[in-house]
Coordinates of C-alpha atoms in Angstrom, one line a residue:
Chain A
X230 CA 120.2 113.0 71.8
X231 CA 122.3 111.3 74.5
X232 CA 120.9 107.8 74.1
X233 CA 124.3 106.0 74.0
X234 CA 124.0 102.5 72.1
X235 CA 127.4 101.4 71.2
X236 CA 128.5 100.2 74.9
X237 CA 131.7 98.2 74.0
X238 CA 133.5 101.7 73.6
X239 CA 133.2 102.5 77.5
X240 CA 134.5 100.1 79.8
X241 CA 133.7 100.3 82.9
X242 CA 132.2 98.3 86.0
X243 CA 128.8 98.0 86.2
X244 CA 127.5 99.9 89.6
X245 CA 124.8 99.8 91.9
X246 CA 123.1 103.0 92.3
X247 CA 120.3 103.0 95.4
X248 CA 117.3 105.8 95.0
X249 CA 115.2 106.5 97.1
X250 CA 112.5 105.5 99.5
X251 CA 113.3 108.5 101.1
X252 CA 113.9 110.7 98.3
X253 CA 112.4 114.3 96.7
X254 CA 112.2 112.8 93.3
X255 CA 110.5 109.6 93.6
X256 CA 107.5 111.1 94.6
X257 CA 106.7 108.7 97.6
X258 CA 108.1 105.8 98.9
X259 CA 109.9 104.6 96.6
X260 CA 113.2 102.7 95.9
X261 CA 114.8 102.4 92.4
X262 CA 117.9 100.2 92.4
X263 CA 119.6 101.7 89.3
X264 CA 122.4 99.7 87.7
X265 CA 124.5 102.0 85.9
X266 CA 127.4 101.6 83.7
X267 CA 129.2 105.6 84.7
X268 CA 126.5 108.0 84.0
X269 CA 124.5 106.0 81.9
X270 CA 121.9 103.5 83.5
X271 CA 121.4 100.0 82.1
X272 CA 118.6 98.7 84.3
X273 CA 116.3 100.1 86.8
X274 CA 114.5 97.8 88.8
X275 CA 111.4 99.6 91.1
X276 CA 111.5 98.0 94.3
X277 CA 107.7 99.0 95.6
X278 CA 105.8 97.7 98.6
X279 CA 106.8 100.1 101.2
X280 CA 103.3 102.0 101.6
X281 CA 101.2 98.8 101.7
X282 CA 98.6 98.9 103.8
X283 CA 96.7 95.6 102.8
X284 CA 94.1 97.7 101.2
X285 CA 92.4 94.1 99.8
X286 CA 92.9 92.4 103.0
X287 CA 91.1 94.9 104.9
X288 CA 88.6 95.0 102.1
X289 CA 87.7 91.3 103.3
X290 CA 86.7 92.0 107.0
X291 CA 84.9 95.2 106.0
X292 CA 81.1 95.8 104.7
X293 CA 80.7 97.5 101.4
X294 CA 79.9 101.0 102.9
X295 CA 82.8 100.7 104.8
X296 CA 85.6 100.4 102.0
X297 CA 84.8 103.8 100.7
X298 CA 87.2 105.6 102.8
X299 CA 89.7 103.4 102.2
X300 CA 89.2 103.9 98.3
X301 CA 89.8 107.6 99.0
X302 CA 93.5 106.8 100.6
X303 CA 94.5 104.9 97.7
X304 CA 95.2 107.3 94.7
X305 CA 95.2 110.4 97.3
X306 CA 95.3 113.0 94.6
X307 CA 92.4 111.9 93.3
X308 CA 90.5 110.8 95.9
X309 CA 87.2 111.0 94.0
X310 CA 88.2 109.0 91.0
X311 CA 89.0 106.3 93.1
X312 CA 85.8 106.5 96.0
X313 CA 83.4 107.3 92.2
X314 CA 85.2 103.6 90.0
X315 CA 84.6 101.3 93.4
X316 CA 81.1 103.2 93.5
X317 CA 80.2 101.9 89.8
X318 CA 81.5 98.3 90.7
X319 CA 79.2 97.9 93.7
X320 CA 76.2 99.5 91.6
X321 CA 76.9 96.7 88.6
X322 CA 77.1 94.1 90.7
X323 CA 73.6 95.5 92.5
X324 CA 72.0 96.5 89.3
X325 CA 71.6 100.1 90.8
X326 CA 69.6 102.7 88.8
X327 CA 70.5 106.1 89.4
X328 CA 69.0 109.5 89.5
X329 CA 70.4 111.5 86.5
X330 CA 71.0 114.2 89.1
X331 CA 73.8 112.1 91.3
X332 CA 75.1 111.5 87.2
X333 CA 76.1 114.5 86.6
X334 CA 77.3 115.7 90.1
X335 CA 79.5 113.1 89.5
X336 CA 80.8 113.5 86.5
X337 CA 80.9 117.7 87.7
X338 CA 83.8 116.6 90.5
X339 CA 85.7 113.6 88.4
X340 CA 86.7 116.6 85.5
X341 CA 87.2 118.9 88.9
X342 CA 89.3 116.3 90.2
X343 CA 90.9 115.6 87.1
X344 CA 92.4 119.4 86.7
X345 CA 93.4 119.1 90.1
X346 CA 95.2 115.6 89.7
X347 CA 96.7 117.1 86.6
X348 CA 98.0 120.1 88.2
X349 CA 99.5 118.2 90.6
X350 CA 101.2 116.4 87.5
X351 CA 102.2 118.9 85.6
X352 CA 103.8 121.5 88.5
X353 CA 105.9 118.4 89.6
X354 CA 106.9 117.3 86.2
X355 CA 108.2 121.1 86.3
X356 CA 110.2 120.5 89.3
X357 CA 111.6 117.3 88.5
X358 CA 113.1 118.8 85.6
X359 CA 114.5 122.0 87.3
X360 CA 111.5 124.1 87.0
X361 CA 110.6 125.8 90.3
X362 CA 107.7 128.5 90.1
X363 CA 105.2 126.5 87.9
X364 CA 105.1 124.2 90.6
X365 CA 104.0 127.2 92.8
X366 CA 101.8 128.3 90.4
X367 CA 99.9 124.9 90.0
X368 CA 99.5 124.4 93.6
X369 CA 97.9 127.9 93.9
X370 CA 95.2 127.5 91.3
X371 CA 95.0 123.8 92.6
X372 CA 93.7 125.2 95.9
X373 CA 90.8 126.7 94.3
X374 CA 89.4 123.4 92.9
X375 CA 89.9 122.0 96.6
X376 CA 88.4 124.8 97.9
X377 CA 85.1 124.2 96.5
X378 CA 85.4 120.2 97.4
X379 CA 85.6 121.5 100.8
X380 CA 82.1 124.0 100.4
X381 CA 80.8 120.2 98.7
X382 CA 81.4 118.2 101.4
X383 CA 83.8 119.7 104.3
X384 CA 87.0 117.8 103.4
X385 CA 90.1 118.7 101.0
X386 CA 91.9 115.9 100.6
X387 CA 90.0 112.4 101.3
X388 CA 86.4 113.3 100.1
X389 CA 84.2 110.1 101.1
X390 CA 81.8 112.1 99.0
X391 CA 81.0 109.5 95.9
X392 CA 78.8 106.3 97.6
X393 CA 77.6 103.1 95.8
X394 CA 74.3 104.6 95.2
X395 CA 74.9 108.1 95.0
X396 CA 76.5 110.9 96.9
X397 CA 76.7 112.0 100.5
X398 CA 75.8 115.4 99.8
X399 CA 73.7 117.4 97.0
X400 CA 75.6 120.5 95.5
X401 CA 75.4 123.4 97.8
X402 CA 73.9 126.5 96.6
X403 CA 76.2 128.9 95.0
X404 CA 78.6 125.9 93.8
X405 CA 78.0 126.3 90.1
X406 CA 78.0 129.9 90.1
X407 CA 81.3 129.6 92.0
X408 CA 82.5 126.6 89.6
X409 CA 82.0 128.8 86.8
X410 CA 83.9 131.6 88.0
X411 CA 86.9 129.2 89.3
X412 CA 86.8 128.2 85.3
X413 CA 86.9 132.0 84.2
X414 CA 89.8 132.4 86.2
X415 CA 91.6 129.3 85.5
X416 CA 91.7 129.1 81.5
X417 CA 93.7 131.9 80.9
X418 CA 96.6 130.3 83.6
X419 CA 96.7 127.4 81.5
X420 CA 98.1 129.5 78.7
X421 CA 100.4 131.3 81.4
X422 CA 102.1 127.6 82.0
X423 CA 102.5 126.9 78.3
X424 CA 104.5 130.3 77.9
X425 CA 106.4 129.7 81.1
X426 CA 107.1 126.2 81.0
X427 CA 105.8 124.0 78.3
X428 CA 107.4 126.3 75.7
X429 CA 110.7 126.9 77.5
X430 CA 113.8 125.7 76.0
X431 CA 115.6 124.5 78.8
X432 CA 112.4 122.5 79.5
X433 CA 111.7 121.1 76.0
X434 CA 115.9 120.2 75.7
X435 CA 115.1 118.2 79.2
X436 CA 112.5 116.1 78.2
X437 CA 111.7 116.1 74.2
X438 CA 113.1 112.8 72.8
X439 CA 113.3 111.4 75.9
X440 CA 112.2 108.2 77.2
X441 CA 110.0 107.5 74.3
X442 CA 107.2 104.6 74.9
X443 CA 106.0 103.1 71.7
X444 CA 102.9 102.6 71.1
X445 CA 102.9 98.6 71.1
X446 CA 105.6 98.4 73.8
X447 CA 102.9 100.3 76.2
X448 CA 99.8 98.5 75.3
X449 CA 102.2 95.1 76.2
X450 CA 102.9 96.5 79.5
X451 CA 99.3 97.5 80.3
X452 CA 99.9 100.9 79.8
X453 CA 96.8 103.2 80.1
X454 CA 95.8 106.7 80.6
X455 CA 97.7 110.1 79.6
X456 CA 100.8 108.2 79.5
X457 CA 99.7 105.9 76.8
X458 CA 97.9 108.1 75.2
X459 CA 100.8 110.5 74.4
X460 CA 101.9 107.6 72.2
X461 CA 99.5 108.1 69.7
X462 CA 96.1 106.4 70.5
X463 CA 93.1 108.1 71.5
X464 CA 92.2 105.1 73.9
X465 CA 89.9 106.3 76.6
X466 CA 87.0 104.2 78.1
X467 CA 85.4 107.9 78.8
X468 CA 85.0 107.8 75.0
X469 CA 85.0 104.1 74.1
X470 CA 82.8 102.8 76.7
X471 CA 80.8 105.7 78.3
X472 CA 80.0 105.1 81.3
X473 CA 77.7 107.4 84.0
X474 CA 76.7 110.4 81.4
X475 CA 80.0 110.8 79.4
X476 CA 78.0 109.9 76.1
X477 CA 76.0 113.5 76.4
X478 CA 79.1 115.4 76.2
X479 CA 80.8 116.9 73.7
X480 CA 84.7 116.7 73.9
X481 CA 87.9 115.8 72.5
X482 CA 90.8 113.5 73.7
X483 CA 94.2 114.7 73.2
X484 CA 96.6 112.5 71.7
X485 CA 100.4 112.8 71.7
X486 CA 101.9 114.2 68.4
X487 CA 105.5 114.6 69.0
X488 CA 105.6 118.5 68.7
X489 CA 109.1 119.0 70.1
X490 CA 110.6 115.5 69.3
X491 CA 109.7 112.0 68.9
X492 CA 105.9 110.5 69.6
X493 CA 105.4 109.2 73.1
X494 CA 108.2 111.4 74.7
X495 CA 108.2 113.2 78.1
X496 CA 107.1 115.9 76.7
X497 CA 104.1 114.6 75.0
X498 CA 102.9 113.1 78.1
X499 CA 103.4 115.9 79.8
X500 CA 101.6 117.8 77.2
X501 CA 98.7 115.6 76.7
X502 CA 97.7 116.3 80.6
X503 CA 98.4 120.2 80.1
X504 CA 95.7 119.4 77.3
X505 CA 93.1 117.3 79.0
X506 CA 93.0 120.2 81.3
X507 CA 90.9 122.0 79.0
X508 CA 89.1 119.5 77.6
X509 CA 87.8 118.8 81.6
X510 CA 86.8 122.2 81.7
X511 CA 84.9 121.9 78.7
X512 CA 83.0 118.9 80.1
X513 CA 82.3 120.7 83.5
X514 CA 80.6 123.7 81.7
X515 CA 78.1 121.4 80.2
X516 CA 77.5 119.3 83.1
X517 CA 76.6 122.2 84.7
X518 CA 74.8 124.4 82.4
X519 CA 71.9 120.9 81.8
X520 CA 72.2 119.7 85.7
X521 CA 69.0 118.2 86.3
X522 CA 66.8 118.5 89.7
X523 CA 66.3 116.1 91.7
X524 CA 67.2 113.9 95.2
X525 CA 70.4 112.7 95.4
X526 CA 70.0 110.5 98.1
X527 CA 66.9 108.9 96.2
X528 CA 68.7 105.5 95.0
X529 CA 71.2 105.0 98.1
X530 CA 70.4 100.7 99.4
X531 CA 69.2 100.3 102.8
X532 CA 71.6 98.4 103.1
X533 CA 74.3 96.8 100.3
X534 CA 74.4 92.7 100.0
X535 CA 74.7 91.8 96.7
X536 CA 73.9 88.6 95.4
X537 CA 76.6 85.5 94.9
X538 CA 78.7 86.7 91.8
X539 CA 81.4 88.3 90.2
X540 CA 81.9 91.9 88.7
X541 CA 85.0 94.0 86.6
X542 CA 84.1 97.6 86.0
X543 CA 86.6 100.0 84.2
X544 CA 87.0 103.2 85.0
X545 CA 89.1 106.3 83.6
X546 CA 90.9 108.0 86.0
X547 CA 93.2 110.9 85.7
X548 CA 96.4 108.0 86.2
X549 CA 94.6 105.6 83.6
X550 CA 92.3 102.7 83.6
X551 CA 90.9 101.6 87.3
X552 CA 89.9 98.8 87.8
X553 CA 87.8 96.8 90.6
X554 CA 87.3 93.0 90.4
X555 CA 84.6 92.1 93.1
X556 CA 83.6 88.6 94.3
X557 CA 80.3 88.4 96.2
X558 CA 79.2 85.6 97.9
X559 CA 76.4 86.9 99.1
X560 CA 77.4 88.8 102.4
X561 CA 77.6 91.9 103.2
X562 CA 81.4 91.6 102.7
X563 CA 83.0 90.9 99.7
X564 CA 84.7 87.9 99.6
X565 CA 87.4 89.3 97.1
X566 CA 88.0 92.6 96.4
X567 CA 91.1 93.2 93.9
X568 CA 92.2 96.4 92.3
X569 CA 93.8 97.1 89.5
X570 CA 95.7 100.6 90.0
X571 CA 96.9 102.2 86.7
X572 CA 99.9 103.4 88.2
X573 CA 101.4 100.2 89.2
X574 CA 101.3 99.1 85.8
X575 CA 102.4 102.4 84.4
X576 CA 105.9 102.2 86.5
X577 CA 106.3 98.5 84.9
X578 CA 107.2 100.0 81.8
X579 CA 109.9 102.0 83.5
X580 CA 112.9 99.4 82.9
X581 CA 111.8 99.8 79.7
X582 CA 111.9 103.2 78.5
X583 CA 114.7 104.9 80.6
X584 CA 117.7 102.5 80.0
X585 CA 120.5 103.2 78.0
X586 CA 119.9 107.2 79.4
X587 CA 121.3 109.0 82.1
X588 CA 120.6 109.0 85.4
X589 CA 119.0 112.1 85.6
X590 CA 116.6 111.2 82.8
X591 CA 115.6 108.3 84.5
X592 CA 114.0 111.7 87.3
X593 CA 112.1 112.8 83.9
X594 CA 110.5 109.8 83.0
X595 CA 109.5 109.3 86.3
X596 CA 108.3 112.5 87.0
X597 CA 106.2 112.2 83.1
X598 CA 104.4 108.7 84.2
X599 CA 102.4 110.8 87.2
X600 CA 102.7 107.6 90.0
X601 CA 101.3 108.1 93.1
X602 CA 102.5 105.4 95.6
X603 CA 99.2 105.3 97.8
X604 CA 97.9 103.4 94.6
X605 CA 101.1 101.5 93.8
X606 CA 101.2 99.5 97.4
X607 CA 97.5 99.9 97.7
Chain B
X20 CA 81.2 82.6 65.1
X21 CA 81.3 84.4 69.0
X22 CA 85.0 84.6 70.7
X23 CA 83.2 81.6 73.1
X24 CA 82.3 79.5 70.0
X25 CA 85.8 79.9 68.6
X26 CA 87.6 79.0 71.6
X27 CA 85.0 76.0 72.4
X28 CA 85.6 74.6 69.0
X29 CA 89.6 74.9 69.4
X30 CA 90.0 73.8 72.6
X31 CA 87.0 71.0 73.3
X32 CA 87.5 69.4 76.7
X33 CA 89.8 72.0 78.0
X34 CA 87.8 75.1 77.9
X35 CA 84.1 75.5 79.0
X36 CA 82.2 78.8 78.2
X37 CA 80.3 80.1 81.0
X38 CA 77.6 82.0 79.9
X39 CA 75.9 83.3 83.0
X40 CA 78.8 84.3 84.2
X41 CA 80.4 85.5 80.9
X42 CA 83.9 84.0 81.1
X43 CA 85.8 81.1 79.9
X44 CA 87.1 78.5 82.4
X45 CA 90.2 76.6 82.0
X46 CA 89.9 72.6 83.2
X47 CA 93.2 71.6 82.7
X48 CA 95.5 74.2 83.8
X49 CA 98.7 72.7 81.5
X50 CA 97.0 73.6 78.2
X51 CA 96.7 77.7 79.4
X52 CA 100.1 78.0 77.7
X53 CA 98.4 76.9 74.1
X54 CA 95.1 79.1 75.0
X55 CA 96.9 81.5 75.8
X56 CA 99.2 82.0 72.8
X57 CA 95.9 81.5 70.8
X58 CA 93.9 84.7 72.4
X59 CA 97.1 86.8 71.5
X60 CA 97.6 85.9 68.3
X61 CA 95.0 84.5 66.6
X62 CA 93.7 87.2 63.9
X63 CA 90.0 86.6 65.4
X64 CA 90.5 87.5 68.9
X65 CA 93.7 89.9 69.4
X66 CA 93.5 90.2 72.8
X67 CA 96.3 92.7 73.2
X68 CA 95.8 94.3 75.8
X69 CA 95.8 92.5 79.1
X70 CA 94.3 94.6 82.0
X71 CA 94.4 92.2 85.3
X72 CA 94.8 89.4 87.0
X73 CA 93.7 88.5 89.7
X74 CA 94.2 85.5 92.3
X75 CA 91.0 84.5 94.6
X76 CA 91.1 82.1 97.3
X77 CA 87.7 79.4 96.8
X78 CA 87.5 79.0 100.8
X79 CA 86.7 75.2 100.4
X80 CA 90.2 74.8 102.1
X81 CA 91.2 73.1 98.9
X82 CA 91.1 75.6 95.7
X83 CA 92.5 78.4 94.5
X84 CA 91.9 80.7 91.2
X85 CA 92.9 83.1 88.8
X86 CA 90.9 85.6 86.7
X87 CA 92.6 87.1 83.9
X88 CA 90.5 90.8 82.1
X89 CA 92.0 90.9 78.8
X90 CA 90.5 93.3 76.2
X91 CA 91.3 94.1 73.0
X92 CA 92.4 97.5 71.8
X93 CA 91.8 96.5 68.2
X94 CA 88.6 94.6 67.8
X95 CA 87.5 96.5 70.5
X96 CA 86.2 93.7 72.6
X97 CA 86.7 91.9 76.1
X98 CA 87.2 88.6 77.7
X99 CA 87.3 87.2 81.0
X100 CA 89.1 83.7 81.6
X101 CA 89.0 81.6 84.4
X102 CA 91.3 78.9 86.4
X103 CA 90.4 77.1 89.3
X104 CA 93.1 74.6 90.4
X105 CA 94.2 72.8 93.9
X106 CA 97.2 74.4 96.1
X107 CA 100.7 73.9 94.7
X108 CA 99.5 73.1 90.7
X109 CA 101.9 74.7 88.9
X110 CA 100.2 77.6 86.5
X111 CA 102.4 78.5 83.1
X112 CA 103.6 82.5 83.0
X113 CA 102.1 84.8 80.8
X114 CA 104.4 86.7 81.1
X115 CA 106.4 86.4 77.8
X116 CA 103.4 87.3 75.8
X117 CA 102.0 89.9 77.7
X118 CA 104.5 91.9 79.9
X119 CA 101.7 93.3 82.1
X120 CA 101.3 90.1 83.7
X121 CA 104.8 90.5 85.2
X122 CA 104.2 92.3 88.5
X123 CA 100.5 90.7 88.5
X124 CA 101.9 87.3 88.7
X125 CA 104.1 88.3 91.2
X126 CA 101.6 89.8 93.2
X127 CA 99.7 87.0 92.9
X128 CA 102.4 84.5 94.2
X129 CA 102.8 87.2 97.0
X130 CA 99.7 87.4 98.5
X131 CA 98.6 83.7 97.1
X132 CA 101.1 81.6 96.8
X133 CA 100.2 80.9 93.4
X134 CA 103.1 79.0 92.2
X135 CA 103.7 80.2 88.6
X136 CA 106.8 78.3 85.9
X137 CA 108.8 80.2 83.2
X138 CA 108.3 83.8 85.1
X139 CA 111.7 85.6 84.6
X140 CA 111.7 87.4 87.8
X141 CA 109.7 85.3 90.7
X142 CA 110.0 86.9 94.0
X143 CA 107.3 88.9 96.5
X144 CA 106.4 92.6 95.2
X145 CA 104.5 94.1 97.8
X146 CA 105.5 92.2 100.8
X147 CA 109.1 92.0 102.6
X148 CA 111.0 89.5 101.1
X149 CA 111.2 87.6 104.4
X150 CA 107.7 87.5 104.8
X151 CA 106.5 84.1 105.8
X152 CA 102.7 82.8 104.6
X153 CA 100.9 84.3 101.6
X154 CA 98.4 86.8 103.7
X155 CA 94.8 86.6 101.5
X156 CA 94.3 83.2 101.7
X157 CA 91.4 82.0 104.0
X158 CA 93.4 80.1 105.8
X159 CA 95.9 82.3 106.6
X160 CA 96.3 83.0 110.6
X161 CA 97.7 86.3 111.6
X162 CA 101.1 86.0 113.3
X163 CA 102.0 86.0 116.5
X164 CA 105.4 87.5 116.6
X165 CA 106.9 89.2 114.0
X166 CA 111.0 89.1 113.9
X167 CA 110.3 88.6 117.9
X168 CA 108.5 91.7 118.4
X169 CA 104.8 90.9 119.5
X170 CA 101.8 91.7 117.2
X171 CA 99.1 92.8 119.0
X172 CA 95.7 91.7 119.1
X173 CA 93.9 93.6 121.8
X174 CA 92.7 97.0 120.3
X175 CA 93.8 99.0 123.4
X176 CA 97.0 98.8 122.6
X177 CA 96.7 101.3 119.6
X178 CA 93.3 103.1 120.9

């Protein structure tokens, strides 16, 4: 609508505009250095690096048991995707079988994890944009997802509850019963946001049309997850290479259609997650309705030294595609460990898609790629 | 005809296929500029979609590598290449055919040293800019000072 093309008419000195680290719209440390041309930006270049914690180098003086917490503090929002896609790389480097049990407990907390992750998104999207009280909302149905991580295994944040080999705990009695009910409760908000927020004029005039990410131009950049999938593909590796149980399932993966505007707009990525919400419900209702019996801790190694080789497992997380490139040489330390976070190539495309808008559009598309910075600067 | 036979038969000398280990090496790391153009365009292999790359340090003192995941979202299938090369080769950019390699390649001369030619932007990512020594190489030695303020060693200064 505003995408200004023809920039002989204005004539003005090119400007340096600095955002962030410290700022409420950057959603963690970062800096954008923003060359604008008056209101209208002509290149943003992310400056990232100031939350690194030499995740990898730490991974090198560290046994395999070990990393697992750090895992967790990557992508802090979803803690479990992260601690479950470093599990599944250590287990196909071992050649680890697993009771069906540990399975589906898993794949019970990723589509937990998932809603909460997309919550998260979605109330913060809201905000970006001008939207206060969805964020309030989010966070309070949020709470009750964390709430049963925390009768699971006693923490609300940083789980350390998915381990190569299975999981620290089993599933505490009343969970399902109480998962179920969360589920009652929490289908009938997601209809509540669409009427408050994704259906709001103000909201769909913010971010329909804007920043659009083709479908080529993200699949060059690396692009994966909601955010690419908003541009019209139905890439997910939950669907085209099932891993854990995800075959047994029955469920759908939204695509971006461009209701309000253009394909792979903010508001289609922003949609797609409102979407998937359901869809993870779905899969957490039959997960726990054919849960098998059996010992969790049944298939967890002694001890974890893998043999001299190499290993790159993929993994969907609620950001995009995870994944872990691992290097034994036969220790019980890896002797590379390199991630590839979803997020960090998700902000790439950034430059991309929001120049030649305004600077406050540059906020939205921001806001619809869902970074978290814990993963960025690993 | 497999992606390995394909690429064996183009390439000869320059490529070996690695079966145990599922992933093409590169010998001569000049030609990865022709290989490379050929996995992206090539209507046989379409390898679109690059998904990492990673730099590894050999700890013989002498080599280091790169492993590149590309898959493809089209054919729907996956391949892992390989470069080993000594300290200070020169290793052609990617990044004009896949933009995904941009901030991997940087990352990679960050934290390697991995010295890459025809990248458009070529400065550290995750480090500060006046960071001296490329941290996960083997032989890297933790520093002593930093900016004249003393790293410390002994673990009773922060427990």
């Amino acid at each position: 609508m505003f995408k200004v093309i023809d920039k002989s008419i204005i004539n003005a000195d090119e400007m340096v505009l600095n955002m962030g680290p410290q700022h409420p719209s950057t959603h963690g440390v970062l800096r954008l250095r923003i060359i604008t041309d008056g209101e209208i930006v002509s290149k943003v270049e992310p400056v990232i690096g100031y939350l690194h914690r030499c995740f990898e180098k730490h991974c090198e003086n560290l046994s395999y048991e070990q990393i697992v917490p750090f895992t967790d503090r990557c992508d802090y929002l979803a803690s479990m995707h992260m601690s479950h896609s470093y599990s599944m790389a250590v287990e196909k480097l071992m050649d680890v079988e697993l009771p069906e049990r540990v399975e589906y407990i898993r794949v019970v907390v990723a589509e937990l994890q998932r809603i909460a992750s997309h919550l998260i998104a979605v109330g913060a999207f809201g905000l970006d944009v001008g939207a206060i009280t969805p964020f309030t909302w989010t966070l309070r149905d949020r709470e009750r997802i964390l709430d049963l991580f925390e009768m699971l295994c006693g923490a609300r944040l940083l789980y350390n509850y998915v381990w190569p080999g299975g999981v620290s705990h089993d599933l505490p009695p009343n969970f399902i019963q109480k998962t179920h009910e969360f589920l009652d409760y929490f289908l009938p908000q997601i209809d509540e946001y669409n009427q408050v927020l994704t259906t709001n004029k103000i909201f769909i005039e913010r971010s329909a049309d804007v920043g659009v990410l083709p479908l080529d131009v993200g699949i060059n950049y690396g692009v994966s997850g909601p955010s690419l999938r908003a541009s019209g593909t139905s890439f997910d590796l939950r669907k085209d290479e099932p891993y854990s149980v995800y075959d047994k399932f029955d469920f759908n993966i939204p695509v971006g259609e461009g209701l309000m505007g253009t394909v792979g707009d903010c508001w289609d990525r922003y949609y797609v997650r409102v979407l998937e919400m359901k869809e993870s419900a779905k899969i957490v209702r039959q997960a726990l309705d054919s849960i098998p019996s059996g010992d969790v801790h049944e298939a967890l190694p002694k001890k974890i030294r893998p043999k001299k080789g190499e290993v790159y497992s993929r993994y969907e997380s609620a950001r995009g595609d995870v994944g872990f490139y691992i290097k034994s040489d036969g220790k019980n330390i890896p002797q590379r460990l390199k991630m590839r976070s979803p997020a960090y190539c998700n902000l790439s495309v950034l430059n991309e898609i929001s120049s030649g808008w305004m600077i406050s559009d540059v906020i939205t598309v921001l806001g619809s790629l869902d970074i978290v910075l814990g993963e960025i600067d690993r | 005809m497999s992606i390995s036979d394909i690429l064996t038969d183009q390439f000869k000398d320059s490529v070996e296929f690695s079966d145990q280990q599922n992933c093409l090496f590169i010998k001569d790391p000049s030609k990865w500029d022709k290989i490379s153009l050929f996995i992206k365009n090539d209507k046989r292999m379409k390898f679109n979609y690059l998904m990492c790359i990673s730099g590894y340090d050999l700890d013989d003192g002498v080599n280091l590598g790169l492993a590149y995941n590309f898959s493809s979202t089209e054919l729907k299938t996956y391949l892992e290449v390989r470069i080993e090369f000594a300290y200070l080769t020169h290793i052609p950019s990617v990044t004009p055919l896949w933009r995904a390699a941009d901030w991997h390649e940087r990352e990679a001369y960050d934290l390697f040293g991995i010295l890459f030619d025809n990248h458009p932007d070529m400065k550290r990512i995750l480090l500060p800019d006046d960071w001296e020594g490329h941290p996960l190489r083997k032989d890297y030695i933790t520093p002593e000072y930093y900016k004249g303020m003393p790293v410390p060693k002994d673990k009773s200064y922060w427990e």
